[in-house]
mmCIF file of C-alpha atoms in Angstrom:
data_model
loop_
_atom_site.group_PDB
_atom_site.id
_atom_site.type_symbol
_atom_site.label_atom_id
_atom_site.label_comp_id
_atom_site.label_asym_id
_atom_site.label_seq_id
_atom_site.Cartn_x
_atom_site.Cartn_y
_atom_site.Cartn_z
ATOM 1 C CA MET A 147 16.146 5.373 -6.162
ATOM 2 C CA ARG A 148 12.982 5.415 -6.742
ATOM 3 C CA GLU A 149 12.680 6.130 -10.719
ATOM 4 C CA LEU A 150 15.503 4.205 -10.541
ATOM 5 C CA VAL A 151 15.147 1.934 -14.006
ATOM 6 C CA TYR A 152 17.762 -0.416 -12.511
ATOM 7 C CA GLU A 153 16.194 -3.331 -15.125
ATOM 8 C CA ARG A 154 17.834 -1.518 -18.099
ATOM 9 C CA TRP A 155 21.780 -0.483 -16.540
ATOM 10 C CA SER A 156 24.490 -2.518 -16.641
ATOM 11 C CA SER A 157 25.527 -4.242 -13.341
ATOM 12 C CA GLU A 158 29.043 -1.818 -13.324
ATOM 13 C CA LYS A 159 25.614 1.721 -13.478
ATOM 14 C CA VAL A 160 23.628 -0.354 -10.945
ATOM 15 C CA VAL A 161 26.177 -0.732 -7.784
ATOM 16 C CA SER A 162 27.770 2.331 -9.332
ATOM 17 C CA LYS A 163 24.353 4.570 -8.506
ATOM 18 C CA ILE A 164 23.381 2.447 -5.257
ATOM 19 C CA MET A 165 27.777 3.263 -3.341
ATOM 20 C CA SER A 166 26.527 6.355 -4.145
ATOM 21 C CA HIS A 167 22.733 6.841 -3.084
ATOM 22 C CA ILE A 168 23.944 5.541 0.417
ATOM 23 C CA LYS A 169 26.767 7.663 0.576
ATOM 24 C CA GLU A 170 24.710 10.461 0.213
ATOM 25 C CA LEU A 171 22.831 9.061 2.502
ATOM 26 C CA LYS A 172 25.476 8.924 4.762
ATOM 27 C CA LYS A 173 26.423 12.452 4.173
ATOM 28 C CA ASN A 174 22.634 13.432 5.520
ATOM 29 C CA GLY A 175 23.350 11.662 8.681
ATOM 30 C CA GLU A 176 21.220 8.608 7.682
ATOM 31 C CA PRO A 177 21.958 5.855 10.241
ATOM 32 C CA LEU A 178 22.789 2.861 7.650
ATOM 33 C CA ASN A 179 22.031 -0.466 9.793
ATOM 34 C CA SER A 180 20.642 -2.989 7.456
ATOM 35 C CA LYS A 181 16.671 -2.516 9.635
ATOM 36 C CA HIS A 182 16.303 0.992 8.789
ATOM 37 C CA ALA A 183 17.074 0.697 5.515
ATOM 38 C CA GLN A 184 14.946 -2.016 4.162
ATOM 39 C CA ILE A 185 12.100 0.233 5.964
ATOM 40 C CA ASN A 186 13.157 3.158 5.062
ATOM 41 C CA HIS A 187 14.529 2.761 1.802
ATOM 42 C CA SER A 188 13.207 -0.147 0.759
ATOM 43 C CA ARG A 189 13.563 -0.137 -3.213
ATOM 44 C CA LEU A 190 17.715 0.740 -2.423
ATOM 45 C CA TRP A 191 17.407 -2.362 -0.102
ATOM 46 C CA ARG A 192 16.067 -4.887 -2.456
ATOM 47 C CA ILE A 193 18.502 -3.785 -5.131
ATOM 48 C CA ALA A 194 21.574 -3.633 -3.106
ATOM 49 C CA TRP A 195 20.792 -7.464 -1.531
ATOM 50 C CA ASP A 196 20.431 -8.234 -5.334
ATOM 51 C CA TYR A 197 23.551 -7.040 -6.433
ATOM 52 C CA PHE A 198 25.546 -7.414 -3.167
ATOM 53 C CA GLY A 199 24.276 -10.361 -1.553
ATOM 54 C CA PHE A 200 24.231 -8.954 2.378
ATOM 55 C CA TRP A 201 23.412 -5.257 3.470
ATOM 56 C CA ASP A 202 27.529 -6.022 5.327
ATOM 57 C CA ASN A 203 28.967 -6.005 1.642
ATOM 58 C CA VAL A 204 26.795 -3.239 0.677
ATOM 59 C CA LEU A 205 28.353 -0.995 3.398
ATOM 60 C CA LYS A 206 31.924 -2.369 3.002
ATOM 61 C CA ALA A 207 31.905 -1.234 -0.668
ATOM 62 C CA VAL A 208 31.076 2.687 0.621
ATOM 63 C CA GLY A 209 33.543 1.973 3.173
ATOM 64 C CA LEU A 210 31.926 1.263 6.276
ATOM 65 C CA ASP A 211 31.484 -0.411 9.262
ATOM 66 C CA PRO A 212 28.540 -2.245 9.027
ATOM 67 C CA ASP A 213 29.104 -3.102 13.061
ATOM 68 C CA ILE A 214 29.285 0.581 13.544
ATOM 69 C CA GLU A 215 26.006 1.800 11.376
ATOM 70 C CA ARG A 216 24.181 -1.064 13.229
ATOM 71 C CA LYS A 217 24.092 0.885 16.541
ATOM 72 C CA ALA A 218 23.610 3.967 14.794
ATOM 73 C CA LYS A 219 19.871 3.665 15.725
ATOM 74 C CA LYS A 220 19.247 7.950 15.363
ATOM 75 C CA GLY A 221 15.908 8.456 13.789
ATOM 76 C CA PHE A 222 14.870 4.925 14.030
ATOM 77 C CA ASN A 223 12.114 4.298 15.415
ATOM 78 C CA PRO A 224 11.979 -0.035 15.855
ATOM 79 C CA SER A 225 7.628 -0.044 16.791
ATOM 80 C CA ARG A 226 7.374 1.761 13.757
ATOM 81 C CA PRO A 227 4.596 0.072 11.272
ATOM 82 C CA LEU A 228 6.612 -0.553 8.047
ATOM 83 C CA GLY A 229 6.733 1.316 5.373
ATOM 84 C CA ARG A 230 6.539 4.678 7.335
ATOM 85 C CA SER A 231 8.940 7.749 7.046
ATOM 86 C CA LYS A 232 9.995 9.623 9.787
ATOM 87 C CA LEU A 233 7.844 11.857 8.920
ATOM 88 C CA ALA A 234 4.619 10.503 9.812
ATOM 89 C CA PRO A 235 2.745 12.160 12.600
ATOM 90 C CA SER A 236 2.654 9.582 15.485
ATOM 91 C CA LEU A 237 -0.169 8.273 16.817
ATOM 92 C CA GLU A 238 -1.682 10.859 19.268
ATOM 93 C CA GLN A 239 -1.277 12.656 16.132
ATOM 94 C CA GLU A 240 -2.703 10.781 13.403
ATOM 95 C CA THR A 241 -5.545 10.750 14.845
ATOM 96 C CA LEU A 242 -5.917 14.821 15.126
ATOM 97 C CA LEU A 243 -5.277 14.430 12.168
ATOM 98 C CA LEU A 244 -8.098 12.659 10.698
ATOM 99 C CA LYS A 245 -10.327 14.164 13.384
ATOM 100 C CA LYS A 246 -9.813 17.595 12.191
ATOM 101 C CA GLY A 247 -10.616 19.539 8.911
ATOM 102 C CA ASN A 248 -12.265 18.120 5.781
ATOM 103 C CA ILE A 249 -11.269 13.857 6.559
ATOM 104 C CA ALA A 250 -14.319 15.144 9.833
ATOM 105 C CA LYS A 251 -16.349 15.363 7.097
ATOM 106 C CA LEU A 252 -16.553 11.627 5.801
ATOM 107 C CA THR A 253 -18.484 10.509 8.228
ATOM 108 C CA SER A 254 -21.761 13.156 7.722
ATOM 109 C CA VAL A 255 -21.223 12.531 4.036
ATOM 110 C CA MET A 256 -21.275 8.821 4.158
ATOM 111 C CA ARG A 257 -24.768 9.435 6.129
ATOM 112 C CA GLU A 258 -26.253 11.555 3.677
ATOM 113 C CA LEU A 259 -24.583 9.275 0.065
ATOM 114 C CA ARG A 260 -26.685 6.537 2.637
ATOM 115 C CA LYS A 261 -30.280 8.114 3.420
ATOM 116 C CA SER A 262 -30.417 9.587 -0.507
ATOM 117 C CA LEU A 263 -29.392 5.790 -1.853
ATOM 118 C CA LYS A 264 -33.296 4.818 0.060
ATOM 119 C CA GLN A 265 -35.068 8.174 -1.662
ATOM 120 C CA SER A 266 -32.911 8.541 -5.184
ATOM 121 C CA PRO A 267 -33.165 7.688 -7.628
ATOM 122 C CA THR A 268 -36.698 5.262 -7.521
ATOM 123 C CA ILE A 269 -38.248 2.390 -8.465
ATOM 124 C CA GLN A 270 -39.918 3.992 -11.437
ATOM 125 C CA GLU A 271 -37.323 6.131 -12.768
ATOM 126 C CA ILE A 272 -34.867 3.543 -12.611
ATOM 127 C CA SER A 273 -36.963 1.087 -14.740
ATOM 128 C CA GLN A 274 -39.005 3.361 -16.811
ATOM 129 C CA GLY A 275 -38.330 2.616 -20.163
ATOM 130 C CA SER A 276 -37.402 -1.252 -19.895
ATOM 131 C CA SER A 277 -39.004 -4.768 -18.296
ATOM 132 C CA THR A 278 -37.101 -4.470 -15.239
ATOM 133 C CA SER A 279 -39.327 -5.616 -12.861
ATOM 134 C CA VAL A 280 -39.974 -3.994 -9.491
ATOM 135 C CA LYS A 281 -38.482 -7.019 -7.649
ATOM 136 C CA GLN A 282 -35.040 -7.112 -9.785
ATOM 137 C CA VAL A 283 -34.515 -3.529 -9.411
ATOM 138 C CA ASN A 284 -35.334 -4.017 -5.632
ATOM 139 C CA GLU A 285 -32.861 -6.389 -5.232
ATOM 140 C CA TRP A 286 -30.085 -3.552 -7.658
ATOM 141 C CA LEU A 287 -31.207 -1.535 -4.723
ATOM 142 C CA VAL A 288 -29.462 -3.505 -1.669
ATOM 143 C CA TYR A 289 -26.247 -4.440 -3.825
ATOM 144 C CA ARG A 290 -26.284 -1.283 -5.018
ATOM 145 C CA ASP A 291 -26.110 0.133 -1.763
ATOM 146 C CA GLN A 292 -23.505 -3.260 -0.910
ATOM 147 C CA LEU A 293 -21.162 -1.993 -2.736
ATOM 148 C CA ILE A 294 -20.898 1.199 -2.332
ATOM 149 C CA THR A 295 -20.473 0.819 1.448
ATOM 150 C CA ALA A 296 -17.437 -1.899 0.291
ATOM 151 C CA TYR A 297 -16.150 0.557 -1.771
ATOM 152 C CA MET A 298 -15.874 3.568 0.909
ATOM 153 C CA LYS A 299 -14.007 0.904 3.541
ATOM 154 C CA LEU A 300 -11.133 0.129 0.559
ATOM 155 C CA ALA A 301 -11.076 3.405 -0.296
ATOM 156 C CA LYS A 302 -10.631 5.066 3.405
ATOM 157 C CA GLN A 303 -8.025 1.887 3.646
ATOM 158 C CA LEU A 304 -5.951 2.580 0.938
ATOM 159 C CA ALA A 305 -5.956 6.206 1.592
ATOM 160 C CA THR A 306 -4.544 5.688 4.921
ATOM 161 C CA ASP A 307 -2.040 3.648 3.818
ATOM 162 C CA ASN A 308 -0.854 6.133 0.685
ATOM 163 C CA TYR A 309 -1.287 9.357 3.050
ATOM 164 C CA TYR A 310 2.355 7.975 4.241
ATOM 165 C CA TYR A 311 4.283 6.495 1.196
ATOM 166 C CA TYR A 312 3.286 10.336 -0.896
ATOM 167 C CA LEU A 313 4.142 11.803 2.289
ATOM 168 C CA ASN A 314 7.445 10.304 2.941
ATOM 169 C CA ASN A 315 8.292 10.000 -1.259
ATOM 170 C CA TYR A 316 6.573 12.900 -3.345
ATOM 171 C CA GLY A 317 7.271 15.518 -0.535
ATOM 172 C CA TYR A 318 3.197 16.075 0.427
ATOM 173 C CA THR A 319 2.775 18.753 3.229
ATOM 174 C CA SER A 320 0.350 17.001 5.666
ATOM 175 C CA GLU A 321 -1.718 19.332 5.335
ATOM 176 C CA LYS A 322 -1.477 19.000 1.675
ATOM 177 C CA LEU A 323 -2.411 15.410 2.242
ATOM 178 C CA GLU A 324 -5.238 15.620 4.098
ATOM 179 C CA ASP A 325 -7.540 17.295 1.641
ATOM 180 C CA PHE A 326 -6.602 15.148 -1.118
ATOM 181 C CA ILE A 327 -7.468 12.678 0.097
ATOM 182 C CA ALA A 328 -10.621 13.768 2.039
ATOM 183 C CA LYS A 329 -10.884 15.198 -2.065
ATOM 184 C CA GLY A 330 -11.023 12.210 -3.451
ATOM 185 C CA TYR A 331 -13.387 10.264 -1.178
ATOM 186 C CA LEU A 332 -15.727 13.457 -1.410
ATOM 187 C CA LEU A 333 -15.385 12.542 -5.209
ATOM 188 C CA LEU A 334 -16.336 8.867 -4.713
ATOM 189 C CA SER A 335 -18.958 9.266 -2.753
ATOM 190 C CA GLU A 336 -20.200 11.975 -5.288
ATOM 191 C CA SER A 337 -19.516 10.005 -8.314
ATOM 192 C CA PHE A 338 -22.056 7.656 -7.116
ATOM 193 C CA GLU A 339 -24.938 9.740 -7.244
ATOM 194 C CA GLN A 340 -23.708 11.529 -10.321
ATOM 195 C CA PHE A 341 -23.643 8.183 -12.378
ATOM 196 C CA ASP A 342 -26.824 7.372 -14.502
ATOM 197 C CA TRP A 343 -26.980 3.891 -12.626
ATOM 198 C CA SER A 344 -30.465 3.363 -15.473
ATOM 199 C CA ASN A 345 -27.902 3.132 -18.045
ATOM 200 C CA SER A 346 -27.937 -0.041 -19.416
ATOM 201 C CA ASN A 347 -24.933 0.298 -20.947
ATOM 202 C CA GLY A 348 -22.645 2.393 -18.446
ATOM 203 C CA SER A 349 -19.333 1.440 -16.866
ATOM 204 C CA PHE A 350 -18.963 2.657 -13.048
ATOM 205 C CA THR A 351 -15.651 1.322 -14.004
ATOM 206 C CA SER A 352 -15.209 3.866 -16.278
ATOM 207 C CA TYR A 353 -16.569 7.064 -15.658
ATOM 208 C CA LEU A 354 -14.753 6.963 -11.955
ATOM 209 C CA ARG A 355 -11.777 6.211 -13.888
ATOM 210 C CA SER A 356 -12.432 9.752 -15.869
ATOM 211 C CA VAL A 357 -13.731 11.637 -12.271
ATOM 212 C CA PHE A 358 -10.481 10.668 -10.760
ATOM 213 C CA GLU A 359 -8.092 11.783 -13.488
ATOM 214 C CA THR A 360 -10.306 15.096 -14.219
ATOM 215 C CA GLN A 361 -10.479 16.451 -11.243
ATOM 216 C CA LEU A 362 -7.590 14.857 -9.210
ATOM 217 C CA GLU A 363 -4.250 16.855 -8.580
ATOM 218 C CA LYS A 364 -1.779 14.862 -10.289
ATOM 219 C CA SER A 365 1.943 14.076 -8.652
ATOM 220 C CA PRO A 366 5.021 14.884 -9.473
ATOM 221 C CA PHE A 367 5.369 11.611 -10.877
ATOM 222 C CA GLY A 368 2.273 12.543 -13.048
ATOM 223 C CA THR A 369 -0.173 9.851 -10.835
ATOM 224 C CA ASN A 370 -2.304 10.010 -7.401
ATOM 225 C CA PRO A 371 -3.171 7.151 -4.993
ATOM 226 C CA TYR A 372 -6.478 7.190 -6.511
ATOM 227 C CA ALA A 373 -5.869 6.715 -10.264
ATOM 228 C CA GLU A 374 -3.078 3.960 -9.388
ATOM 229 C CA SER A 375 -6.092 2.440 -7.509
ATOM 230 C CA LEU A 376 -8.561 1.879 -10.422
ATOM 231 C CA ASP A 377 -5.677 1.367 -12.940
ATOM 232 C CA LYS A 378 -3.543 -1.644 -10.660
ATOM 233 C CA VAL A 379 -5.585 -2.696 -7.243
ATOM 234 C CA MET A 380 -9.663 -1.760 -7.358
ATOM 235 C CA PHE A 381 -10.535 -2.688 -11.183
ATOM 236 C CA VAL A 382 -8.520 -6.050 -11.671
ATOM 237 C CA SER A 383 -11.261 -7.527 -13.833
ATOM 238 C CA ARG A 384 -10.261 -10.930 -16.258
ATOM 239 C CA GLY A 385 -13.118 -10.806 -18.864
ATOM 240 C CA GLY A 386 -13.054 -6.958 -18.625
ATOM 241 C CA ARG A 387 -16.689 -6.923 -17.202
ATOM 242 C CA GLU A 388 -17.092 -3.708 -15.726
ATOM 243 C CA ILE A 389 -19.981 -2.731 -13.339
ATOM 244 C CA THR A 390 -22.892 -2.305 -15.302
ATOM 245 C CA PHE A 391 -27.049 -1.988 -14.903
ATOM 246 C CA GLY A 392 -27.370 -4.673 -16.677
ATOM 247 C CA ASP A 393 -25.263 -7.171 -15.019
ATOM 248 C CA ALA A 394 -25.285 -5.948 -11.589
ATOM 249 C CA VAL A 395 -25.234 -8.618 -8.830
ATOM 250 C CA ALA A 396 -23.321 -10.831 -11.128
ATOM 251 C CA VAL A 397 -20.238 -8.453 -12.191
ATOM 252 C CA SER A 398 -20.802 -6.411 -8.634
ATOM 253 C CA LYS A 399 -19.367 -9.618 -7.153
ATOM 254 C CA ASP A 400 -16.699 -10.188 -10.192
ATOM 255 C CA ASP A 401 -15.037 -7.194 -9.624
ATOM 256 C CA VAL A 402 -14.593 -7.525 -5.724
ATOM 257 C CA PHE A 403 -13.636 -11.750 -6.347
ATOM 258 C CA ASP A 404 -11.462 -10.725 -8.685
ATOM 259 C CA LEU A 405 -8.744 -8.921 -6.737
ATOM 260 C CA ILE A 406 -8.946 -11.936 -4.413
ATOM 261 C CA VAL A 407 -8.142 -13.895 -6.704
ATOM 262 C CA SER A 408 -5.716 -11.771 -9.182
ATOM 263 C CA ASN A 409 -2.164 -12.555 -7.973
ATOM 264 C CA GLU A 410 -1.073 -10.225 -10.866
ATOM 265 C CA TYR A 411 -0.156 -7.463 -7.806
ATOM 266 C CA SER A 412 0.185 -10.387 -5.076
ATOM 267 C CA SER A 413 4.449 -10.257 -4.710
ATOM 268 C CA ASN A 414 5.779 -10.763 -1.523
ATOM 269 C CA GLU A 415 8.813 -7.369 -2.899
ATOM 270 C CA PRO A 416 8.926 -5.406 0.087
ATOM 271 C CA THR A 417 8.519 -2.455 -1.609
ATOM 272 C CA VAL A 418 5.055 -0.073 -0.708
ATOM 273 C CA LYS A 419 3.154 -0.562 -3.309
ATOM 274 C CA ASN A 420 3.258 -3.875 -2.396
ATOM 275 C CA ARG A 421 3.351 -3.803 1.445
ATOM 276 C CA ILE A 422 -0.143 -1.213 0.502
ATOM 277 C CA LEU A 423 -1.487 -4.186 -1.900
ATOM 278 C CA SER A 424 -1.109 -6.451 0.408
ATOM 279 C CA THR A 425 -2.866 -4.704 3.747
ATOM 280 C CA TYR A 426 -5.896 -3.691 0.889
ATOM 281 C CA LEU A 427 -6.220 -7.016 -0.205
ATOM 282 C CA LYS A 428 -6.797 -8.934 3.130
ATOM 283 C CA GLN A 429 -9.353 -6.333 3.605
ATOM 284 C CA LEU A 430 -11.312 -8.715 1.349
ATOM 285 C CA PRO A 431 -12.577 -11.845 1.042
ATOM 286 C CA ARG A 432 -14.281 -10.159 3.972
ATOM 287 C CA ILE A 433 -16.138 -7.605 1.826
ATOM 288 C CA PHE A 434 -16.988 -10.461 -0.223
ATOM 289 C CA LYS A 435 -18.925 -12.553 2.466
ATOM 290 C CA GLU A 436 -21.161 -9.460 3.021
ATOM 291 C CA ILE A 437 -22.045 -9.456 -0.542
ATOM 292 C CA VAL A 438 -22.552 -13.068 -1.017
ATOM 293 C CA LEU A 439 -25.091 -13.318 2.401
ATOM 294 C CA TRP A 440 -26.568 -11.110 1.154
ATOM 295 C CA ASP A 441 -27.184 -12.728 -1.685
ATOM 296 C CA TYR A 442 -28.767 -15.410 0.834
ATOM 297 C CA ARG A 443 -31.031 -12.500 2.514
ATOM 298 C CA ILE A 444 -32.643 -11.213 -0.308
ATOM 299 C CA LYS A 445 -33.661 -15.024 -1.838
ATOM 300 C CA TYR A 446 -34.875 -15.989 2.075
ATOM 301 C CA GLN A 447 -36.132 -12.256 2.751
ATOM 302 C CA ALA A 448 -34.241 -12.352 6.222
ATOM 303 C CA LYS A 449 -31.804 -9.615 8.230
ATOM 304 C CA THR A 450 -29.983 -11.205 10.406
ATOM 305 C CA ASP A 451 -27.730 -14.699 10.273
ATOM 306 C CA HIS A 452 -29.220 -16.406 13.033
ATOM 307 C CA GLU A 453 -33.101 -15.529 10.909
ATOM 308 C CA MET A 454 -31.353 -17.180 7.847
ATOM 309 C CA ALA A 455 -30.498 -19.879 9.671
ATOM 310 C CA LYS A 456 -33.415 -20.604 10.990
ATOM 311 C CA ILE A 457 -35.643 -19.933 7.685
ATOM 312 C CA LEU A 458 -33.082 -22.451 6.529
ATOM 313 C CA ASN A 459 -33.441 -24.423 8.981
ATOM 314 C CA ILE A 460 -29.163 -25.209 9.526
ATOM 315 C CA GLU A 461 -27.259 -23.897 12.536
ATOM 316 C CA VAL A 462 -25.284 -20.789 11.741
ATOM 317 C CA SER A 463 -21.514 -22.537 11.677
ATOM 318 C CA GLN A 464 -23.691 -24.021 9.140
ATOM 319 C CA LEU A 465 -24.698 -20.812 7.374
ATOM 320 C CA TYR A 466 -21.212 -19.672 7.166
ATOM 321 C CA SER A 467 -19.729 -23.199 5.460
ATOM 322 C CA LEU A 468 -22.251 -22.859 2.325
ATOM 323 C CA LYS A 469 -21.011 -19.172 2.283
ATOM 324 C CA ASN A 470 -17.356 -20.596 1.853
ATOM 325 C CA VAL A 471 -19.006 -23.278 -0.740
ATOM 326 C CA ALA A 472 -20.377 -20.584 -2.975
ATOM 327 C CA ILE A 473 -17.026 -18.362 -2.475
ATOM 328 C CA ARG A 474 -15.034 -21.731 -3.432
ATOM 329 C CA LYS A 475 -17.290 -22.116 -6.322
ATOM 330 C CA LEU A 476 -16.544 -18.791 -7.756
ATOM 331 C CA LYS A 477 -13.192 -19.219 -7.170
ATOM 332 C CA ALA A 478 -12.905 -21.827 -9.689
ATOM 333 C CA ILE A 479 -14.668 -20.327 -12.379
ATOM 334 C CA ASN A 480 -12.605 -17.339 -12.715
ATOM 335 C CA ALA A 481 -9.735 -19.381 -12.291
ATOM 336 C CA LYS A 482 -10.820 -20.236 -15.636
ATOM 337 C CA GLY A 483 -11.366 -17.047 -17.123
ATOM 338 C CA ALA A 484 -15.674 -17.598 -17.223
#
C-alpha cells in the first residue's frame, strides 16, 4: 500500500484495493485489530479510515468479525514504540547492534573530526586573499564547530529512526542497514573536512547533497534516508539561503531556525514519515538555543552560562529569558520571509 497513489483513483478502486490488501494480510496471519493496523500498517489504516469511517467497518466489509480480530494479538507488542516493525530488534539487540561493527567507529570519528577542526585549516589558510579579520575567522571556526556537532546529533537521530522504517518497508537486513547508516554518518563527517570552506560562494548544502546522491546506495524506491533528509527536512530554507563562508554566522542560525518554524512537514498525519519528522523537529529548539548561546559567549568571551551571567550582571534565569527573546525575534523575521 506504500506506493498506492490513491488520490488519482476512483473511490471504488481505492475501496477495492484496500479490501484486497486486508484479505492478503489476513491470509498471511496478521492480527487485524485497529491498534495493530494503526501501528504496523499506518498508511492503509489512514486511507481505510477516510473511506470507511471506522476500522470495524473495514473489517465487516471484507467479511471479518471485529470482535474476533480485537482479540487476535499474535505478534503484537503494545509496548513497542509507534512506527517500529515486528522485525525491529529488541532493546538488548538494539544496544548490541549500536555497539558492534561500523556503528562503533562513529564515536572515534566524531572525536577525530573535532580534533582536526582545531588543527586544520589554519586561520592564515582561510583568510588568505581576503579582507577577513583574524577575529572574524576565529568566530567562524567556533560556529563551524558547533554547527558540525548539531548536524552530527541530528544525523544520528534520523539514522536511528530511519533504521526501523527501512527495515520494515524496504526489506533491508539489519547488517545491510547498519552498514548503510554508518556509511551515511561517515560521509557526513568526511564532507565537513573535504568541503572548501574558504570559498565564499560555496554551498555546503549543495555539496553534501551531491555526496549523498553519488556515494550512497539507493533503496528500491530510488531514495535513501540521508538524501530524503536533505531534500525534505534538514535544509528547509525560506529565502534560498545556504551555508556559505561569507555569511556563516547568520545563515547557520537561519538554516537551523527554518527547521523549527517550518510547518511544511509538521502534519499530524499518522504516517511513518511524519512521525520521524515530528521526532526530528522536537530536537531542534534545544540545538538552536545552543547556537544562540554561543553568540553570547563569543561576544562576552565567557565559557559557561554562569560566567556569562556574571559578566552581564544578571541571573542565569534572566540569561535564558534573553535567549528566548532572541529566538522569538528570529522567528518573526523568518515568518516574514526576511
